[in-house]
Amino acid sequence: MNIKALNGFKDILPGEVELWQRLEALARDIFGRFNFAEIRLPILEKTDLFARAIGEATDIVEKEMYTFVDKQVTMRPEATASLLRAYIEHGLHVQKPVQRLFTIGPMFRHERPQKGRLRQFHQMDVEVLGSTSPRVDAEMMAMGAMLLNELGLTVSLEINSLGCQVCRPGFRSNLLVFLDDRHQALCEDCKRRSVTNPLRVLDCKNPRCREQVLEAPSLQDHLCTDCAEHFNEVQAGLDQLGVQYRLNKFMVRGLDYYTRTTFEFITGDLGAQAAVGAGGRYDGLVEQLGGPQIPGIGFALGMERLVLLLQQQEAKLLASGVDLFMAGLGAQATHYGFALAHALRATGMRVAMDLEGRSLKSQMKQAGKLGAAHVLILAEEEFTEGKAVLRNMATQQQQEIILQDTAVTGQILIKLIAS
RNA sequence: GUGAAUGUAGCUCAGCUGGUGGUAGCACUUGGUUGUGGUCCAGGCGGUCGUGGGUUCGAGUCCCAUCAUUCACCCCA
């Protein structure tokens, strides 16, 4: 076998899939509690959409997109751009002044894979459009925290404010002056960053840069009164809802569209991939994409990273996949069991049956491995007398049952197993 | 895109300075129990040693290339 999955692409096998299902089910439940509606979006969009939304100069757009060059289309590297496109295209802002939407699905970025980072990865993406209320920011983070908490994960929340079009330019030019003075002391990456994306120098991991940056002009001191007040109210909201967080004035988000509130859910258990979820406000983005002047805020959770944490933090789930194992011995009895299994499945019961004609011992082994709650033993001798044996695998108790036609026997079994 | 490490059974791994691929563990399977699971015991199935070259009488082992994986950088969820 020399055909393998592509580098950075993974199969999710039975065993792990159950974890994904549990994650999605809980997320849908919680998003529902907060009155979010699901939206399903295409994976392929015009390349231009992402270039405009994410930013021409970002790494994602510059070198990480899967693009069909001849068709000018790209497999989405993130969900927000697509979601806003759909929002604008269908005039959802007219239907409801505030839209709360979420979407779940695969994203694609051509990066070098490593732990918690794949080329096809999955995100749960949540957005609120049409509100500038700081309560929305707080509620959104509270919802993320609730999900992580109910998954049993310990993850910390860091927040910051990046200001708006009014206050960011002033901060940016002050920062540029500061970085110019220290240029020689910065690492190579930061020398480059100070030209391409100066804000990113603030969260460089290099200890020397960190030291330099300690005295850098603070974003907090440059916030205009509106932004400062907004950020204060966000924090007040988090306090009111009892959400733990930490102010990180060096936190900068990578995508160009963020304004004001930004936040990250961080773990120390995933190596270099600390962020399991992150997002922020993007008050100018809808307009920038050709829509009306509508504010928005959103965040994405990395599902691979959550699943890794669930596995790592021993959040195990062991559910029996089988209610009944049908064990048949002999042609006549097996013939009857084949039909009985089908009748039971039609009523909703999960029934497993070995169709290979193996020994009873082997069939019992299979039943044990599958975690079957009960086994119906249809053996030649009893079968000719119209009887069979129902075994409770947990208690090891067995009882004889009288066989009738499959429909009637099915009803009897359902009652016996339920009791 | 950069750096480093690693590729031997379905999985986890032994295999020394080159000399016949491991009674290895897990998993799968058969039997011990003429018809009863999870434990135990005995057997069985299972390998192009990532791939392609080279050195050598001889390569899993050394050299080169290539592909893949992992971790880190970059970036990001």
XYZ file of C-alpha atoms (C1' of nucleotides) in Angstrom:
496
model
C 0.000 0.000 0.000
C 1.822 3.078 -1.138
C -1.040 5.540 -1.276
C -1.177 7.483 1.947
C -3.066 10.479 3.215
C -1.452 13.788 2.341
C 1.036 15.344 4.689
C -0.917 17.232 7.319
C -4.190 15.451 6.548
C -5.548 12.900 8.982
C -8.158 10.191 9.169
C -10.230 10.266 12.317
C -10.743 6.629 13.215
C -13.459 4.898 15.234
C -12.573 5.318 18.863
C -11.500 8.897 18.391
C -14.621 9.851 16.486
C -16.710 9.367 19.636
C -14.710 12.122 21.257
C -15.441 14.427 18.342
C -19.122 13.608 18.511
C -19.225 14.366 22.188
C -17.402 17.640 21.625
C -19.776 18.692 18.872
C -22.876 17.650 20.765
C -21.887 19.637 23.832
C -20.937 22.653 21.741
C -24.278 22.618 19.912
C -26.060 22.337 23.236
C -24.212 25.257 24.766
C -24.397 27.475 21.689
C -28.117 26.779 21.729
C -28.403 27.866 25.357
C -27.005 31.212 24.260
C -29.430 31.409 21.349
C -26.942 30.880 18.533
C -28.168 29.432 15.243
C -26.123 27.161 13.024
C -25.114 28.198 9.532
C -23.463 25.861 7.024
C -21.065 27.338 4.549
C -19.196 26.253 1.442
C -15.567 25.265 1.767
C -14.546 26.901 -1.478
C -14.782 30.662 -1.973
C -13.374 33.303 -4.296
C -9.734 33.871 -3.429
C -10.392 37.566 -3.276
C -12.745 37.181 -0.297
C -9.964 35.913 1.931
C -7.408 38.358 0.625
C -9.697 41.238 1.516
C -10.925 39.909 4.849
C -7.797 38.427 6.353
C -5.325 40.890 4.892
C -3.085 40.732 1.827
C 0.055 40.922 3.892
C -0.739 38.149 6.375
C 1.126 34.857 6.223
C -2.150 33.049 5.717
C -2.952 34.875 2.515
C 0.600 35.220 1.325
C 1.720 31.636 1.517
C -0.661 29.300 3.308
C -3.787 29.141 1.182
C -4.855 26.204 -0.942
C -5.786 28.060 -4.085
C -6.850 26.820 -7.505
C -4.976 29.522 -9.333
C -6.655 28.967 -12.677
C -10.115 29.250 -11.140
C -9.352 32.033 -8.662
C -10.912 30.051 -5.830
C -9.496 29.028 -2.453
C -10.300 26.442 0.204
C -11.192 28.476 3.254
C -8.368 29.013 5.752
C -10.848 30.283 8.350
C -14.590 30.699 8.670
C -15.270 34.322 9.505
C -14.793 35.638 5.976
C -17.176 33.048 4.497
C -19.709 33.631 7.209
C -19.727 37.365 6.632
C -20.012 36.833 2.896
C -23.136 34.749 3.455
C -24.454 37.287 5.965
C -24.125 40.108 3.478
C -25.253 38.101 0.457
C -28.528 37.054 2.078
C -29.210 40.333 3.817
C -29.340 38.684 7.210
C -28.863 42.075 8.864
C -32.291 43.102 7.556
C -34.011 40.049 9.026
C -32.687 40.629 12.496
C -30.670 43.538 13.857
C -28.436 41.222 15.849
C -27.480 37.854 14.404
C -25.901 35.128 16.499
C -24.397 32.426 14.322
C -22.074 29.477 14.597
C -20.563 27.044 12.130
C -18.490 23.887 12.447
C -16.223 22.432 9.814
C -12.827 21.935 8.205
C -10.348 24.690 7.341
C -7.213 24.442 5.224
C -3.826 26.057 5.602
C -0.615 24.945 3.962
C 1.671 25.131 7.006
C 4.284 22.705 8.245
C 2.342 20.244 10.399
C 3.159 19.666 14.037
C 1.391 18.796 17.238
C -2.070 20.352 17.198
C -1.507 21.872 13.797
C -2.664 20.187 10.613
C -3.202 21.327 7.067
C -6.813 20.292 7.258
C -8.092 21.159 10.687
C -11.504 21.761 12.191
C -12.925 24.754 13.915
C -16.083 25.682 15.712
C -16.667 29.278 14.830
C -19.044 31.603 16.645
C -19.989 35.124 15.562
C -22.307 37.901 16.722
C -23.100 40.557 14.156
C -24.813 43.866 14.742
C -23.877 44.776 18.287
C -21.175 46.884 19.851
C -22.369 46.120 23.359
C -19.473 45.160 25.620
C -21.870 42.681 27.189
C -21.764 40.707 23.950
C -17.980 40.474 24.254
C -18.246 39.308 27.837
C -21.031 36.861 27.100
C -19.109 35.363 24.228
C -16.052 34.679 26.346
C -18.287 33.352 29.102
C -19.834 30.934 26.623
C -16.421 29.715 25.488
C -15.371 29.284 29.083
C -18.555 27.364 29.838
C -17.910 24.928 27.005
C -14.303 24.328 28.044
C -15.374 23.957 31.632
C -18.126 21.460 30.856
C -15.659 19.470 28.777
C -13.650 19.218 31.960
C -10.670 21.107 30.564
C -8.566 23.585 32.457
C -7.758 26.422 30.130
C -7.027 30.053 30.952
C -8.407 33.152 29.287
C -6.311 36.169 28.297
C -7.776 39.397 27.006
C -6.621 42.651 25.505
C -7.939 45.608 23.543
C -6.384 46.634 20.248
C -8.236 49.942 19.950
C -10.007 51.177 16.864
C -9.324 53.221 13.743
C -9.265 56.337 15.900
C -6.650 55.320 18.434
C -4.608 52.565 16.788
C -2.746 54.718 14.219
C -1.363 56.965 16.962
C -0.215 53.996 18.964
C 1.276 52.386 15.914
C 3.431 55.382 15.036
C 4.648 55.707 18.631
C 5.504 52.033 18.624
C 7.373 52.400 15.346
C 9.533 55.149 16.809
C 10.217 53.004 19.859
C 11.143 49.975 17.762
C 13.377 52.081 15.545
C 15.420 53.071 18.596
C 15.868 49.462 19.668
C 16.230 47.979 16.240
C 19.658 46.464 16.869
C 18.533 44.711 20.037
C 15.693 42.831 18.342
C 15.846 39.331 16.921
C 15.914 38.822 13.172
C 12.236 37.986 13.035
C 11.333 41.124 14.916
C 13.467 43.307 12.679
C 11.358 42.039 9.847
C 8.139 42.293 11.854
C 8.760 45.878 12.843
C 8.269 46.695 9.184
C 5.555 44.228 8.168
C 3.480 44.028 11.344
C 4.940 46.052 14.223
C 2.289 45.005 16.736
C 3.524 41.444 16.508
C 6.863 42.396 18.020
C 4.958 42.800 21.277
C 4.274 39.092 21.621
C 7.602 37.743 20.370
C 8.771 34.729 22.367
C 12.452 35.627 22.227
C 13.517 36.597 25.771
C 15.667 39.490 24.568
C 12.810 40.980 22.615
C 10.510 40.497 25.577
C 12.878 42.490 27.715
C 13.038 45.303 25.192
C 9.313 45.362 24.787
C 8.637 45.761 28.510
C 9.153 49.479 28.160
C 7.314 49.774 24.879
C 4.420 52.186 24.668
C 1.322 50.465 25.970
C -1.751 49.942 23.918
C -3.811 50.574 27.034
C -2.465 54.105 27.402
C -3.377 54.944 23.832
C -6.966 53.773 23.782
C -9.402 56.547 22.953
C -12.080 57.250 25.551
C -14.672 55.161 23.704
C -12.390 52.165 23.430
C -11.171 52.493 27.016
C -14.706 52.653 28.302
C -15.748 49.714 26.149
C -12.875 47.614 27.419
C -13.675 48.505 31.023
C -17.229 47.369 30.544
C -16.093 44.132 28.948
C -14.073 43.404 32.047
C -16.940 44.414 34.294
C -19.145 41.986 32.394
C -16.658 39.154 32.815
C -16.419 39.914 36.526
C -20.182 39.922 36.846
C -20.442 36.513 35.147
C -17.638 35.143 37.273
C -15.320 34.405 34.357
C -11.652 34.207 35.297
C -9.311 36.071 32.965
C -5.934 37.732 32.793
C -5.094 41.015 31.114
C -2.271 40.540 28.622
C -1.293 43.836 27.100
C 1.178 42.135 24.793
C -1.369 39.884 23.187
C -1.823 40.678 19.505
C -3.932 38.719 17.063
C -2.611 37.721 13.695
C -5.480 38.663 11.452
C -5.710 42.246 10.256
C -9.396 42.721 10.886
C -9.445 42.706 14.675
C -10.409 45.839 16.618
C -10.953 46.483 20.306
C -11.463 43.307 22.313
C -9.257 40.316 21.532
C -8.959 37.158 23.574
C -7.353 33.735 23.676
C -8.090 30.548 25.560
C -4.661 29.171 26.412
C -3.289 25.860 27.633
C 0.198 24.809 28.626
C -0.390 21.191 27.610
C -0.042 21.377 23.838
C 3.539 22.434 23.301
C 3.843 25.335 20.940
C 0.154 25.378 20.124
C -1.031 27.158 23.232
C -4.236 28.650 21.882
C -7.207 26.296 21.771
C -9.560 29.111 20.965
C -9.188 32.747 20.066
C -11.045 35.646 18.606
C -12.030 39.226 18.899
C -14.059 42.127 17.678
C -13.997 43.241 14.058
C -16.085 46.383 13.826
C -14.996 47.406 10.338
C -14.941 44.090 8.542
C -18.497 43.817 7.234
C -18.198 47.199 5.612
C -14.783 46.313 4.255
C -16.333 43.338 2.493
C -18.889 45.537 0.816
C -21.681 45.229 3.362
C -23.329 47.825 5.566
C -21.557 49.380 8.506
C -22.165 46.620 11.004
C -19.961 45.662 13.946
C -19.095 42.090 14.793
C -17.248 39.845 17.182
C -16.340 36.195 16.957
C -14.021 33.419 17.970
C -12.936 30.030 16.817
C -12.121 26.881 18.746
C -9.554 24.470 17.319
C -11.177 21.063 17.493
C -8.026 18.989 17.029
C -6.497 20.840 19.940
C -9.552 20.270 22.096
C -9.572 16.582 21.241
C -5.876 16.327 22.096
C -6.595 17.917 25.448
C -9.550 15.635 26.052
C -7.335 12.626 25.372
C -4.476 13.993 27.409
C -6.526 15.020 30.385
C -7.951 11.499 30.546
C -11.468 12.543 29.809
C -12.466 9.033 28.876
C -15.803 7.907 27.643
C -16.707 4.282 27.607
C -20.138 3.610 26.257
C -21.385 0.252 25.172
C -22.007 0.328 21.479
C -24.212 -2.744 21.609
C -27.396 -3.591 23.484
C -27.591 -7.205 22.449
C -25.272 -9.750 20.880
C -27.018 -12.472 18.902
C -25.105 -15.723 19.271
C -26.192 -18.487 16.944
C -25.184 -22.140 16.946
C -26.353 -24.404 14.176
C -27.994 -23.582 10.880
C -31.634 -23.483 12.027
C -31.038 -21.333 15.090
C -28.731 -18.963 13.225
C -31.295 -18.630 10.461
C -33.895 -17.546 13.022
C -31.450 -15.216 14.804
C -30.587 -13.473 11.575
C -34.197 -12.380 11.165
C -34.663 -11.646 14.862
C -31.636 -9.312 14.865
C -33.136 -7.414 11.967
C -36.512 -7.090 13.682
C -34.850 -5.756 16.840
C -32.738 -3.267 14.897
C -35.911 -1.969 13.283
C -37.202 -1.083 16.751
C -34.053 0.945 17.479
C -32.001 -1.607 19.373
C -28.270 -1.872 18.660
C -27.670 -5.501 17.823
C -24.421 -7.219 16.831
C -24.232 -10.679 15.321
C -21.411 -12.842 14.063
C -22.203 -14.159 10.610
C -19.107 -16.314 10.212
C -20.431 -19.401 11.972
C -17.833 -19.396 14.710
C -17.812 -21.301 17.980
C -19.954 -20.151 20.881
C -16.842 -19.341 22.855
C -15.608 -17.109 20.083
C -18.978 -15.399 19.865
C -19.048 -14.808 23.611
C -15.604 -13.277 23.341
C -16.762 -10.919 20.660
C -19.781 -9.941 22.746
C -17.491 -9.192 25.681
C -15.199 -7.090 23.557
C -18.065 -5.108 22.102
C -19.329 -4.373 25.580
C -22.690 -5.976 24.822
C -25.097 -5.699 27.728
C -26.879 -8.946 26.887
C -26.304 -11.982 24.717
C -29.117 -14.065 23.272
C -27.836 -17.603 22.842
C -29.678 -19.451 20.139
C -28.331 -22.973 20.343
C -29.406 -25.926 18.283
C -30.705 -28.093 21.103
C -32.937 -25.572 22.853
C -33.988 -24.084 19.561
C -35.622 -27.303 18.460
C -37.654 -27.111 21.677
C -38.567 -23.501 20.871
C -36.348 -22.013 23.552
C -33.303 -19.762 23.872
C -31.149 -18.316 26.650
C -30.752 -14.644 27.457
C -27.568 -13.838 29.339
C -26.918 -10.615 31.212
C -23.211 -10.025 30.701
C -22.746 -7.857 33.755
C -24.536 -10.070 36.299
C -23.789 -13.342 34.461
C -27.386 -14.373 35.069
C -29.230 -16.333 32.414
C -32.871 -16.953 31.804
C -34.705 -19.179 29.416
C -37.146 -17.604 27.024
C -39.792 -19.185 24.842
C -39.409 -18.367 21.172
C -42.300 -17.307 18.998
C -42.233 -15.514 15.682
C -39.517 -12.902 15.463
C -41.801 -9.902 15.990
C -43.288 -11.285 19.211
C -39.966 -12.572 20.518
C -38.513 -9.147 19.741
C -41.112 -7.489 21.960
C -40.425 -9.932 24.777
C -36.699 -9.285 24.532
C -37.132 -5.525 24.557
C -39.065 -5.795 27.818
C -36.595 -8.195 29.412
C -33.582 -6.122 28.449
C -35.142 -2.871 29.568
C -35.979 -4.224 33.011
C 9.703 28.298 4.198
C 14.011 27.060 8.363
C 16.334 23.563 11.995
C 16.720 18.869 14.475
C 15.341 13.851 15.475
C 13.045 9.396 13.806
C 11.181 5.515 9.931
C 11.822 -2.734 11.648
C 4.521 -6.914 12.097
C -2.102 -3.482 12.451
C 0.103 -0.736 17.208
C 4.449 -0.111 20.907
C 9.347 -1.408 20.321
C 14.374 -4.969 20.625
C 18.106 -5.870 16.936
C 25.787 -4.374 19.912
C 31.689 -2.675 16.344
C 27.964 -4.910 8.983
C 27.488 -12.021 9.252
C 20.366 -16.202 8.593
C 14.455 -10.629 10.735
C 12.477 -11.096 17.190
C 10.020 -17.819 21.699
C 9.216 -9.596 22.580
C 4.541 -7.018 24.358
C -0.452 -5.383 22.708
C -4.050 -6.606 18.984
C -6.172 -10.531 15.805
C -7.189 -15.878 15.611
C -7.556 -21.343 17.207
C -7.583 -24.568 21.186
C -7.406 -26.018 26.614
C -13.854 -26.035 28.297
C -18.149 -32.173 22.498
C -22.395 -25.373 23.780
C -20.913 -19.679 27.564
C -17.047 -13.467 27.578
C -13.671 -10.313 30.453
C -8.316 -13.924 33.967
C -4.805 -17.849 32.936
C -2.096 -21.425 29.689
C -0.612 -23.413 24.767
C -0.496 -22.788 19.533
C -1.330 -19.862 14.872
C -1.630 -15.639 11.435
C 1.181 -11.533 10.544
C 7.558 -8.303 7.661
C 8.975 -5.339 -0.071
C 13.359 -3.700 7.670
C 9.779 3.855 4.309
C 11.626 4.115 -1.037
C 15.744 4.327 -4.657
C 20.794 4.147 -5.421
C 25.936 3.259 -3.549
C 30.119 0.792 -0.585
C 30.949 -4.553 0.574
C 32.008 -11.472 -0.409
C 27.711 -9.968 2.588
C 23.585 -4.051 4.540
C 17.916 -3.607 9.112
C 22.999 -1.892 10.520
C 27.688 2.275 6.816
C 27.206 6.439 2.751
C 24.068 9.486 -0.657
C 19.381 10.863 -2.375
C 14.236 10.881 -1.782
C 9.531 10.418 0.708
C 7.056 10.413 5.287
C 6.452 11.254 10.553
C 7.515 13.993 15.023
C 9.191 18.217 17.737
C 10.686 23.204 17.541
C 11.072 28.028 14.637
C 7.785 30.929 11.594
C 2.605 31.502 11.819
C -1.891 30.262 13.986
C -7.235 27.535 16.206
